[in-house]
Amino acid sequence: LSKLHPVHVAQWGTLVMAEEVSKNSARLLLRITLDNESDADAALELVSELTDENGVVVGKASDTLTIAKGIRHETLQEISVADPELWSIERPYLYNIKTEVRLAGKTVDTYDTPYGIRTFCFDAEKGFILNGKQVKINGVCMHHDLGCLGAAVNTRAIERQLEILKEMGCNGIRCAHNPPAPELLELCDRMGFIVMDETFDMWRKKKTAYDYSRYFNEWHERDLTDLIVRDRNHPSIFIWSIGNEVLEQWTDAKADTLSPEEANLVLNFGRSPDMLAREGEMSVNSLLTKKLADMVKKLDPTRPVTAGCNEPNPYNHLFRSGALDVIGFNYHDDWFAGVPRNFPGKPFIVTESVSGLMTRGYYRMPSDSVFLWPERWDKPFYDASFSCSSYDNCHAPWGNRHEGTLRHVKNNDFIGGQYIWTGFDYIGEPTPYGWPARSSYFGIVDLAGFPKDIYYLYQSEWRPDKNVLHLFPHWNWTPGQDIDLWAYYNNADEVELFVNGASQGVRSKGKDDFHVMWRVRYEPGTIKAVSRKGGKVVAEQEISTAGEPAQIRLAPDKSTISADGKDLSFVTVEILDKDGNLCPNAENDVTFAVAGAGFIAGVDNGNPVSLEKFKANHRKAFYGKCLVVLQNNGQSGSIRLTAAADGLKQGAAVVKVN
């Protein structure tokens, strides 16, 4: 709630557009909306100053004007910038435009607009171009919840998610499938992400009984307008999405009377030619698509419009509208190659991809067998494990293995990139299981923020600046059992595996390979992977057989937090043997005690089947790990955390609070 002078910049009242951008100069056009809600005409001075990241003024515009009482007035200003610093993924440089409204020499309103100067385009042949350089969108879709902290916004918790994704090499976020929190966009501006900002998960046709379709006719214009006007100055946003898998893609999807399972069949498998648009037809659904896209382009002429479509046929009613600037597919990898032929001259991105299913720490062998779970939505599915394999060999039937889709994106310039479903696990949609599963298996990172093994596949591909070698799984098995060992690696020609010092052979990736594998007989001891390039060692990793759980290790992600009553420290809790090895099958119940300037905000372990409370002072380990989130209570000093479990040596950690 903002308290304002009657004469002020309107809510979301600035639009900044950069033109004629080069390394030597740029021209910023400012469209500023002013409200005079006083009972008299207002003669005012409008001053806009552009400051760099150090607060130095590098450009200025000033105008005098009179606004009649009770009037909303729009005015234009222009600022020239010499030698602009361009916003990029690697260096997300932010300027600030401070707009002041002055009456009789007195400033009565100040409005700040953070802004990043950059050039970009989506090209039908070369994909995504940022500041003149071809860039792959290596993105993920994200739901809004924050695991054990729930759905309420906490800026530090969002920042932590983005930090973990950035470390993986992720450079893109799709806001699935609703307007995002402003805090997320502000963080993406500062941290360098390519954001797809998405408005609707359904239009007029409903997917479930109580969804947004009930309000669409009355509210879609207001909601779409508010989203675009609110968010259009964020440099991290490069594309608007006006819908996700809306049923208007088809003439009549018949979903209004279907169960969720039956609706999923329609959404992913149940198409027929008579549900598509006819040649030359501009259907009601196509006209609605055009209406929404035209609204966006009027409000923001600087960015393209797309939609997440799971009907890849060019006779999809949304595509037939001609209003989508960028073709967006959800899944349907087998249609990718035909995009240049089916949509000539149109850029293309994968708006949603993969839908791999994984439980951190669980492995189903043989690893070269692929599990399609469930086979179909209308067929009962059950597996006693309530788990999905972390070998990248389990996925939903509409999706693909991570390696499969990555191969398409990597090898085709015309594919601008992808947004993987999903970056983090989230509460809900526990595909392929029902109760008691209560959170997703889709994430590259689990609900607690612990990376699954697939995280390191992407890191090996998306972080050439970092030497990656990730050997998995653990080394606690039944003697004599055949175990599949995988390794993700980069910046090397080969990897050699040793079991208790004995070489198991050297493996190398082919052009379209993303991992190497050995099938070896388990014997307790130590396994070691060594990657080499030109005969020289690049990286090494050892995993030893863990003994019985003996101790607890606590590792805060931040050793110092702010005394603002909001800041968080996420503490990883690990169950170790007496020699310090992680016990990969440990499930000890760990109890926490907190003293000092903080409290427990939540606990988690990444287990999608756990029915333990998120708000508690204890948590069971899941495959050797759990999490406790500490929050400052508004006081300074320190927070002391202790962790105890029956038969184990306690763990302790101290977090400073300033």
XYZ file of C-alpha atoms in Angstrom:
658
model
C 0.000 0.000 0.000
C 1.575 3.263 -1.145
C 0.609 6.657 0.227
C 1.100 9.296 -2.463
C 0.789 12.998 -3.137
C -2.311 13.663 -5.280
C 0.029 14.535 -8.164
C 2.197 11.513 -8.867
C 3.533 8.971 -11.322
C 0.800 6.402 -11.869
C 1.135 2.855 -10.573
C 3.475 1.018 -12.986
C 3.534 4.372 -14.762
C 6.772 4.157 -16.718
C 7.667 2.372 -19.938
C 11.308 2.500 -20.999
C 12.381 1.483 -24.500
C 15.982 1.398 -25.723
C 16.615 2.315 -29.338
C 19.674 2.676 -31.560
C 21.741 0.639 -29.128
C 25.430 0.154 -29.890
C 28.609 -0.112 -27.871
C 29.035 3.654 -28.290
C 25.574 4.970 -27.501
C 21.922 4.269 -26.813
C 18.731 6.276 -26.805
C 16.177 5.655 -24.052
C 12.563 6.622 -24.698
C 10.517 7.114 -21.536
C 6.734 6.994 -21.676
C 5.558 8.331 -18.305
C 1.977 8.329 -17.058
C 1.058 10.987 -14.491
C -2.067 11.310 -12.336
C -3.437 14.562 -11.014
C -5.948 13.565 -8.355
C -5.985 16.982 -6.712
C -8.775 19.553 -7.005
C -6.659 22.022 -8.988
C -4.606 22.099 -12.169
C -0.949 21.241 -11.546
C 1.970 23.089 -13.146
C 4.905 20.784 -12.596
C 8.438 19.965 -13.553
C 9.147 16.350 -14.526
C 12.786 15.303 -14.134
C 14.215 11.877 -14.987
C 17.807 11.007 -14.115
C 19.660 7.912 -15.316
C 22.257 6.630 -12.865
C 24.776 3.832 -13.319
C 25.351 1.016 -10.808
C 27.572 3.329 -8.756
C 24.849 5.968 -8.463
C 26.548 8.383 -10.874
C 24.170 10.394 -13.072
C 24.918 9.566 -16.727
C 21.835 11.049 -18.412
C 18.976 13.411 -17.711
C 15.705 14.704 -19.135
C 13.530 17.550 -17.860
C 10.168 18.985 -18.936
C 7.607 21.432 -17.618
C 3.920 20.795 -18.160
C 0.483 21.481 -16.755
C -1.985 18.684 -15.986
C -5.631 19.518 -15.484
C -7.284 18.375 -12.292
C -8.644 14.843 -12.270
C -6.717 13.937 -15.423
C -4.329 11.077 -16.283
C -1.674 12.388 -18.660
C 1.007 10.586 -20.661
C 4.228 12.336 -21.622
C 7.425 11.341 -23.420
C 11.034 11.962 -22.462
C 14.315 10.956 -24.029
C 17.728 10.261 -22.502
C 20.914 9.642 -24.472
C 23.516 7.288 -23.021
C 27.172 7.308 -24.028
C 29.133 4.022 -23.973
C 26.292 2.011 -22.412
C 26.982 -1.071 -20.338
C 24.830 -3.809 -21.823
C 22.805 -6.193 -19.680
C 23.829 -9.792 -20.291
C 23.565 -13.204 -18.654
C 27.188 -13.026 -17.544
C 27.030 -9.375 -16.466
C 23.455 -8.292 -15.731
C 24.205 -4.572 -15.540
C 21.400 -2.406 -14.144
C 20.886 1.302 -14.478
C 18.230 3.191 -12.519
C 15.904 5.876 -13.793
C 14.681 8.164 -11.029
C 11.655 10.195 -12.095
C 10.723 13.164 -9.898
C 7.544 15.217 -9.925
C 8.226 18.757 -8.672
C 5.625 21.351 -7.724
C 6.853 24.895 -7.021
C 10.396 23.517 -6.813
C 9.467 20.866 -4.256
C 9.676 17.152 -5.027
C 6.279 15.598 -4.284
C 6.796 12.161 -5.855
C 9.760 9.963 -6.771
C 9.494 6.857 -8.943
C 12.412 4.484 -9.556
C 12.656 2.265 -12.630
C 15.580 -0.183 -12.663
C 16.524 -0.886 -16.275
C 18.947 -2.925 -18.328
C 20.023 -1.939 -21.822
C 20.353 -4.824 -24.282
C 19.484 -5.917 -27.795
C 17.956 -9.260 -28.677
C 15.950 -11.133 -31.258
C 14.580 -14.598 -31.955
C 15.731 -15.875 -35.336
C 14.202 -18.716 -37.368
C 17.633 -20.102 -38.246
C 19.941 -19.074 -35.401
C 17.630 -19.224 -32.403
C 18.074 -16.595 -29.698
C 20.463 -13.670 -30.232
C 21.476 -11.485 -27.262
C 23.606 -8.392 -27.860
C 24.557 -9.782 -31.256
C 25.675 -13.162 -29.875
C 23.933 -16.510 -30.383
C 22.842 -17.867 -26.989
C 21.013 -21.072 -26.119
C 18.233 -20.673 -23.592
C 19.165 -23.284 -20.996
C 16.072 -22.796 -18.921
C 13.730 -24.448 -16.446
C 10.080 -24.051 -15.547
C 9.378 -23.103 -11.947
C 6.310 -23.352 -9.774
C 5.966 -20.635 -7.166
C 6.137 -22.627 -3.934
C 9.263 -22.718 -1.784
C 9.081 -26.254 -0.436
C 8.761 -26.396 3.328
C 8.253 -22.608 3.470
C 5.050 -22.866 1.451
C 3.622 -20.414 -1.062
C 4.270 -17.091 0.681
C 7.060 -15.084 -0.898
C 10.435 -15.051 0.823
C 13.062 -13.224 -1.191
C 16.035 -15.130 0.224
C 14.379 -18.479 -0.464
C 13.782 -17.514 -4.100
C 17.343 -16.226 -4.348
C 18.673 -19.540 -3.042
C 16.740 -21.438 -5.709
C 18.174 -19.177 -8.415
C 21.708 -19.517 -7.006
C 21.470 -23.303 -7.151
C 20.174 -23.154 -10.725
C 22.821 -20.633 -11.772
C 25.550 -22.910 -10.413
C 24.154 -25.641 -12.660
C 24.515 -23.369 -15.689
C 20.819 -22.554 -16.021
C 20.200 -19.182 -17.673
C 16.418 -19.153 -18.129
C 13.251 -19.199 -16.020
C 9.730 -19.837 -17.244
C 7.098 -18.572 -14.808
C 4.707 -21.521 -14.933
C 1.887 -20.772 -15.375
C 0.787 -17.575 -13.673
C 2.046 -14.059 -12.996
C 5.221 -14.299 -10.891
C 6.129 -12.532 -7.703
C 7.882 -9.223 -8.444
C 10.694 -10.354 -6.139
C 11.463 -13.227 -8.530
C 11.750 -10.869 -11.491
C 13.917 -8.417 -9.552
C 16.278 -11.270 -8.677
C 16.351 -12.465 -12.291
C 17.247 -8.911 -13.347
C 20.187 -8.865 -10.935
C 21.348 -12.434 -11.508
C 21.018 -12.718 -15.278
C 18.163 -15.004 -16.370
C 16.148 -15.147 -19.602
C 12.572 -15.049 -18.359
C 9.389 -16.150 -20.092
C 6.609 -14.327 -18.241
C 3.366 -16.302 -18.500
C -0.187 -15.198 -17.866
C -2.805 -17.912 -18.160
C -3.012 -21.660 -17.609
C -6.472 -21.727 -19.158
C -8.733 -19.432 -21.149
C -12.479 -19.997 -21.568
C -12.317 -23.792 -21.582
C -11.794 -25.309 -18.197
C -9.349 -28.031 -17.223
C -10.707 -28.550 -13.709
C -13.919 -27.611 -11.957
C -12.667 -24.549 -10.068
C -9.978 -23.090 -12.325
C -9.485 -19.620 -13.820
C -11.862 -20.295 -16.736
C -14.687 -19.273 -14.377
C -13.275 -15.733 -14.366
C -11.676 -15.476 -17.795
C -14.420 -13.601 -19.632
C -14.703 -10.933 -16.951
C -11.081 -10.645 -15.875
C -8.699 -11.579 -18.698
C -8.320 -8.056 -20.084
C -7.589 -6.528 -16.677
C -5.280 -9.362 -15.608
C -3.292 -9.459 -18.846
C -2.961 -5.668 -18.881
C -1.774 -5.572 -15.269
C 0.827 -8.278 -15.887
C 2.351 -6.573 -18.924
C 2.281 -3.056 -17.481
C 3.693 -4.229 -14.154
C 6.542 -6.271 -15.629
C 7.525 -4.648 -18.935
C 10.599 -2.769 -17.675
C 12.343 -5.894 -16.360
C 15.420 -6.576 -18.521
C 15.273 -10.271 -17.617
C 11.962 -10.694 -19.469
C 12.484 -11.516 -23.129
C 9.206 -13.145 -24.087
C 5.553 -13.075 -23.082
C 3.482 -16.259 -22.980
C -0.273 -15.818 -23.226
C -1.190 -19.391 -22.326
C -0.122 -22.860 -21.313
C -1.701 -25.908 -22.951
C -5.018 -24.093 -23.291
C -7.813 -26.251 -24.666
C -8.556 -23.634 -27.336
C -5.772 -25.258 -29.368
C -8.521 -27.641 -30.524
C -11.977 -27.030 -31.918
C -13.629 -28.827 -29.008
C -11.439 -30.655 -26.542
C -14.451 -31.911 -24.588
C -12.593 -31.360 -21.319
C -15.391 -29.620 -19.461
C -17.011 -32.916 -18.496
C -13.880 -35.063 -18.153
C -12.049 -36.272 -15.080
C -8.478 -34.942 -14.608
C -7.122 -38.260 -15.901
C -9.286 -38.115 -19.010
C -8.409 -34.469 -19.581
C -4.721 -35.364 -19.475
C -5.355 -37.925 -22.189
C -6.884 -35.222 -24.368
C -4.090 -32.783 -23.587
C -1.318 -35.217 -24.385
C -2.660 -37.926 -26.668
C -6.297 -37.455 -27.643
C -6.161 -35.525 -30.918
C -7.929 -36.086 -34.176
C -7.857 -34.078 -37.431
C -11.402 -32.801 -36.954
C -10.279 -30.996 -33.770
C -7.861 -28.787 -35.721
C -8.427 -25.654 -37.761
C -9.416 -25.881 -41.404
C -7.432 -24.308 -44.227
C -8.210 -20.601 -44.441
C -10.289 -20.650 -41.264
C -9.954 -17.958 -38.612
C -11.880 -19.643 -35.831
C -13.156 -18.126 -32.611
C -10.175 -19.691 -30.848
C -7.759 -18.172 -33.369
C -9.435 -14.788 -33.003
C -9.078 -14.987 -29.222
C -5.382 -15.787 -29.637
C -4.985 -12.738 -31.858
C -6.864 -10.546 -29.415
C -4.580 -11.512 -26.512
C -1.399 -11.174 -28.582
C -2.477 -7.777 -29.934
C -3.169 -6.571 -26.405
C 0.351 -7.540 -25.365
C 1.993 -5.877 -28.357
C 0.086 -2.648 -27.783
C 1.182 -2.528 -24.158
C 4.761 -3.591 -24.938
C 6.008 -3.372 -28.526
C 9.522 -4.530 -27.582
C 9.067 -8.264 -26.933
C 7.650 -11.238 -28.863
C 4.616 -13.298 -27.862
C 4.386 -17.074 -27.619
C 2.282 -19.765 -25.972
C 3.141 -23.168 -24.543
C 1.414 -25.502 -27.011
C 1.106 -29.256 -26.697
C -0.537 -29.557 -30.099
C 2.422 -29.352 -32.533
C 0.338 -29.544 -35.695
C 0.440 -26.247 -37.648
C -3.365 -26.405 -37.793
C -3.493 -25.820 -34.044
C -5.973 -22.934 -33.686
C -3.392 -20.827 -31.817
C -0.834 -21.245 -34.591
C -3.425 -20.554 -37.298
C -4.066 -17.143 -35.774
C -0.695 -15.978 -37.092
C -0.377 -13.890 -33.938
C 2.401 -15.830 -32.201
C 5.834 -14.381 -32.919
C 7.668 -17.433 -31.588
C 6.440 -21.012 -31.972
C 6.469 -22.768 -28.605
C 6.126 -26.524 -28.156
C 5.488 -28.339 -24.929
C 7.222 -31.702 -25.514
C 6.603 -33.527 -28.853
C 10.295 -33.954 -29.607
C 9.472 -35.962 -32.725
C 7.960 -32.816 -34.280
C 11.011 -30.597 -33.688
C 12.757 -31.411 -36.963
C 9.687 -30.399 -38.963
C 9.360 -26.923 -37.463
C 11.287 -25.073 -40.231
C 9.056 -26.769 -42.811
C 5.760 -26.423 -40.912
C 6.374 -22.861 -39.690
C 8.591 -21.203 -42.318
C 10.309 -18.071 -41.090
C 9.118 -18.505 -37.506
C 11.551 -18.728 -34.550
C 11.120 -21.748 -32.291
C 11.730 -22.603 -28.642
C 10.744 -25.554 -26.475
C 8.487 -23.885 -23.952
C 8.268 -27.037 -21.826
C 10.378 -30.170 -22.082
C 11.445 -33.523 -20.643
C 9.155 -34.368 -17.662
C 11.768 -36.739 -16.294
C 10.845 -38.493 -13.048
C 13.454 -38.945 -10.336
C 13.765 -39.539 -6.616
C 17.058 -38.260 -5.241
C 19.145 -41.213 -4.039
C 17.032 -44.002 -5.596
C 18.370 -46.135 -8.474
C 16.570 -48.777 -10.529
C 18.706 -51.139 -12.573
C 19.483 -52.063 -15.252
C 20.067 -48.408 -15.985
C 19.729 -48.893 -19.742
C 16.075 -49.929 -19.320
C 13.643 -47.027 -19.714
C 10.547 -46.826 -17.519
C 7.535 -44.958 -18.951
C 5.445 -44.133 -15.871
C 2.478 -44.144 -16.107
C 1.988 -45.828 -19.464
C -1.302 -43.934 -19.831
C -3.313 -41.749 -17.485
C -6.339 -43.995 -17.725
C -4.430 -47.124 -16.702
C -3.916 -47.792 -12.984
C -0.281 -47.426 -11.934
C 1.396 -48.672 -8.796
C 4.927 -49.469 -7.731
C 5.704 -50.393 -4.142
C 8.798 -48.192 -4.052
C 6.850 -44.942 -4.573
C 10.135 -43.832 -6.149
C 11.511 -43.019 -9.598
C 15.008 -43.860 -10.780
C 17.761 -41.237 -10.770
C 19.590 -42.755 -13.745
C 17.649 -40.631 -16.249
C 15.744 -43.752 -17.250
C 12.247 -42.862 -16.027
C 9.957 -40.268 -17.558
C 6.315 -39.425 -18.184
C 4.871 -40.778 -21.446
C 4.400 -37.345 -23.028
C 8.030 -36.390 -22.335
C 11.534 -37.670 -22.929
C 14.724 -38.493 -21.108
C 16.806 -35.439 -20.252
C 19.534 -36.601 -22.615
C 17.050 -37.090 -25.459
C 15.693 -33.550 -25.517
C 19.096 -32.021 -24.769
C 20.458 -33.730 -27.882
C 17.825 -32.010 -30.048
C 18.458 -28.591 -28.540
C 22.238 -28.873 -28.670
C 22.450 -30.063 -32.275
C 19.952 -27.692 -33.920
C 20.684 -23.990 -34.232
C 17.072 -23.167 -35.076
C 15.943 -24.338 -31.618
C 16.413 -21.256 -29.475
C 16.498 -23.299 -26.278
C 14.289 -25.095 -23.812
C 12.550 -24.696 -20.469
C 12.758 -28.042 -18.637
C 9.894 -29.297 -16.516
C 11.038 -28.529 -13.788
C 13.967 -26.854 -12.051
C 12.814 -27.736 -8.528
C 10.304 -30.238 -7.250
C 7.118 -28.572 -6.066
C 4.145 -29.393 -3.865
C 1.440 -31.164 -5.875
C 1.295 -33.224 -9.088
C 3.165 -36.277 -7.705
C 3.276 -37.997 -11.110
C 3.209 -41.000 -11.529
C 1.877 -41.755 -8.056
C -1.178 -40.954 -6.015
C -1.518 -40.638 -2.257
C 0.535 -40.697 -0.084
C 2.862 -39.038 -2.616
C 2.233 -35.293 -2.286
C 4.952 -33.496 -4.247
C 6.463 -33.778 -7.686
C 9.235 -36.015 -9.015
C 9.953 -33.761 -12.016
C 12.629 -31.527 -10.499
C 16.322 -31.436 -11.336
C 16.602 -30.352 -7.693
C 14.451 -31.888 -4.964
C 11.981 -30.059 -2.739
C 14.610 -29.426 -0.064
C 17.032 -27.908 -2.575
C 19.348 -30.930 -2.879
C 20.468 -31.587 -6.469
C 19.588 -34.909 -8.039
C 22.263 -36.625 -10.142
C 20.846 -35.177 -13.387
C 21.885 -31.723 -12.125
C 25.474 -32.627 -12.974
C 24.603 -33.672 -16.513
C 23.449 -30.123 -17.161
C 26.386 -28.661 -15.302
C 28.754 -30.677 -17.507
C 27.031 -29.311 -20.631
C 26.154 -25.768 -19.553
C 29.267 -24.892 -17.510
C 32.315 -25.295 -19.785
C 34.082 -22.906 -17.411
C 33.884 -25.524 -14.635
C 35.570 -28.938 -14.617
C 32.783 -31.382 -13.839
C 33.119 -35.040 -12.864
C 30.159 -36.681 -11.158
C 30.233 -40.414 -10.436
C 27.116 -42.153 -9.148
C 25.413 -43.950 -7.474
C 26.720 -44.528 -3.943
C 28.785 -47.593 -2.992
C 26.629 -49.395 -0.417
C 25.117 -52.474 -2.022
C 24.805 -56.262 -1.590
C 28.090 -58.163 -2.177
C 28.117 -59.739 -5.607
C 25.370 -57.479 -6.960
C 25.863 -56.033 -10.467
C 25.882 -52.230 -10.199
C 25.650 -49.675 -12.987
C 27.998 -46.738 -12.433
C 27.503 -43.590 -14.483
C 29.724 -40.539 -14.824
C 28.919 -37.087 -16.147
C 32.021 -35.115 -17.118
C 33.353 -32.336 -19.319
C 36.639 -30.770 -20.468
C 38.164 -34.247 -20.765
C 38.664 -36.985 -23.349
C 38.006 -39.961 -21.104
C 37.164 -41.277 -17.661
C 38.731 -44.312 -16.001
C 37.000 -46.183 -13.183
C 38.779 -48.022 -10.375
C 37.212 -50.420 -7.871
C 39.491 -50.901 -4.884
C 42.413 -49.841 -7.053
C 41.659 -52.186 -9.964
C 40.858 -50.482 -13.274
C 37.451 -51.254 -14.735
C 38.316 -49.660 -18.051
C 38.381 -46.309 -19.768
C 35.216 -44.789 -21.254
C 34.743 -41.863 -23.615
C 31.623 -40.065 -24.815
C 30.677 -40.096 -28.466
C 29.393 -36.983 -30.219
C 25.820 -37.424 -29.021
C 26.581 -39.052 -25.665
C 26.183 -37.317 -22.335
C 27.448 -39.949 -19.900
C 29.653 -43.017 -19.684
C 28.771 -46.247 -17.884
C 30.352 -49.315 -16.313
C 28.566 -52.435 -15.059
C 30.654 -53.844 -12.229
C 30.348 -56.414 -9.454
C 29.909 -54.794 -6.054
C 32.538 -55.343 -3.413
C 32.869 -53.105 -0.346
C 35.632 -50.535 -0.453
C 36.261 -47.501 -2.634
C 35.434 -46.560 -6.198
C 37.329 -43.816 -7.954
C 36.780 -41.973 -11.236
C 39.583 -40.074 -12.983
C 38.951 -37.816 -15.992
C 41.819 -36.939 -18.314
C 42.490 -34.700 -21.267
C 45.526 -35.384 -23.407
C 46.678 -37.848 -20.762
C 46.616 -35.239 -17.982
C 44.269 -35.559 -15.014
C 41.406 -33.038 -15.069
C 39.351 -34.215 -12.085
C 39.033 -37.099 -9.612
C 36.218 -38.362 -7.410
C 36.147 -41.108 -4.782
C 33.178 -42.770 -3.083
C 33.714 -45.180 -0.202
C 31.403 -47.736 1.304
C 29.839 -46.110 4.360
C 29.663 -47.866 7.707
C 26.920 -47.533 10.288
C 25.597 -44.007 11.022
C 27.750 -42.423 13.727
C 27.540 -38.631 13.564
C 25.645 -35.610 12.244
C 27.179 -32.859 10.134
C 25.529 -29.447 9.758
C 26.394 -27.153 6.839
C 24.665 -23.733 6.665
C 24.492 -22.200 3.184
C 25.056 -18.778 4.822
C 27.167 -18.363 7.944
C 26.037 -14.741 8.353
C 22.514 -13.398 7.803
C 20.776 -10.063 8.299
C 18.936 -9.059 11.460
C 15.830 -8.063 9.511
C 13.426 -10.692 10.812
C 13.230 -12.281 7.344
C 16.647 -13.532 6.304
C 17.278 -17.276 6.194
C 20.069 -19.785 6.475
C 19.410 -23.195 4.907
C 21.279 -25.820 6.898
C 22.049 -29.146 5.221
C 21.959 -32.043 7.695
C 23.991 -35.139 6.775
C 24.264 -38.511 8.496
C 27.874 -39.733 8.416
C 29.750 -42.821 9.503
C 32.691 -42.590 11.915
C 35.066 -41.823 9.023
C 32.993 -38.972 7.631
C 31.361 -40.834 4.735
C 27.750 -39.998 3.902
C 25.465 -42.901 4.824
C 23.396 -43.111 1.632
C 20.549 -45.154 3.097
C 20.290 -43.435 6.504
C 16.848 -42.380 7.687
C 17.551 -41.349 11.290
C 15.037 -38.994 12.881
C 17.009 -35.830 13.711
C 15.791 -33.417 16.407
C 16.826 -29.762 16.312
C 17.278 -27.182 19.071
C 17.763 -23.468 18.423
C 19.087 -20.757 20.726
C 19.696 -17.078 20.101
C 18.456 -14.710 17.409
C 16.408 -17.101 15.299
C 13.888 -19.901 14.983
C 13.105 -22.869 12.756
C 11.137 -21.710 9.718
C 10.775 -25.184 8.236
C 12.221 -28.676 7.856
C 12.352 -30.941 4.807
C 14.210 -33.871 3.297
C 13.130 -34.006 -0.350
C 11.036 -37.141 0.105
C 7.879 -36.751 -2.027
C 6.077 -39.388 0.036
C 6.864 -37.967 3.472
C 3.817 -36.886 5.467
C 5.920 -35.291 8.208
C 5.121 -31.703 9.085
C 7.096 -28.939 7.394
C 6.777 -26.895 10.595
C 8.491 -29.004 13.249
C 11.674 -29.371 15.310
C 12.652 -32.716 13.814
C 12.913 -34.528 10.475
C 13.889 -37.959 9.244
C 16.887 -38.156 6.952
C 16.076 -39.238 3.412
C 18.930 -41.089 1.718
C 21.260 -39.604 4.310
C 20.138 -35.965 4.221
C 17.575 -33.541 5.535
C 17.228 -29.779 5.854
C 16.444 -27.240 8.553
C 15.726 -23.614 7.668
C 16.709 -20.980 10.225
C 15.059 -17.569 10.201
C 16.142 -14.435 12.024
C 13.731 -13.191 14.695
C 14.557 -9.501 14.307
C 17.402 -9.491 16.826
C 21.137 -9.383 16.162
C 23.758 -11.690 17.635
C 23.941 -15.324 16.590
C 21.848 -18.450 16.132
C 23.137 -21.712 17.574
C 21.707 -24.884 16.104
C 22.223 -28.373 17.506
C 21.053 -31.609 15.916
C 20.653 -34.911 17.749
C 19.529 -38.450 16.934
C 19.585 -41.659 18.946
C 23.025 -43.248 18.954
C 24.701 -40.491 16.938
C 27.222 -37.809 17.843
C 25.479 -34.446 17.861
C 26.059 -31.818 15.209
C 26.282 -28.093 15.865
C 26.478 -24.912 13.824
C 26.505 -21.189 14.526
C 25.085 -18.548 12.210
C 26.002 -14.915 12.870
C 23.299 -12.270 12.658
C 24.197 -8.667 11.837
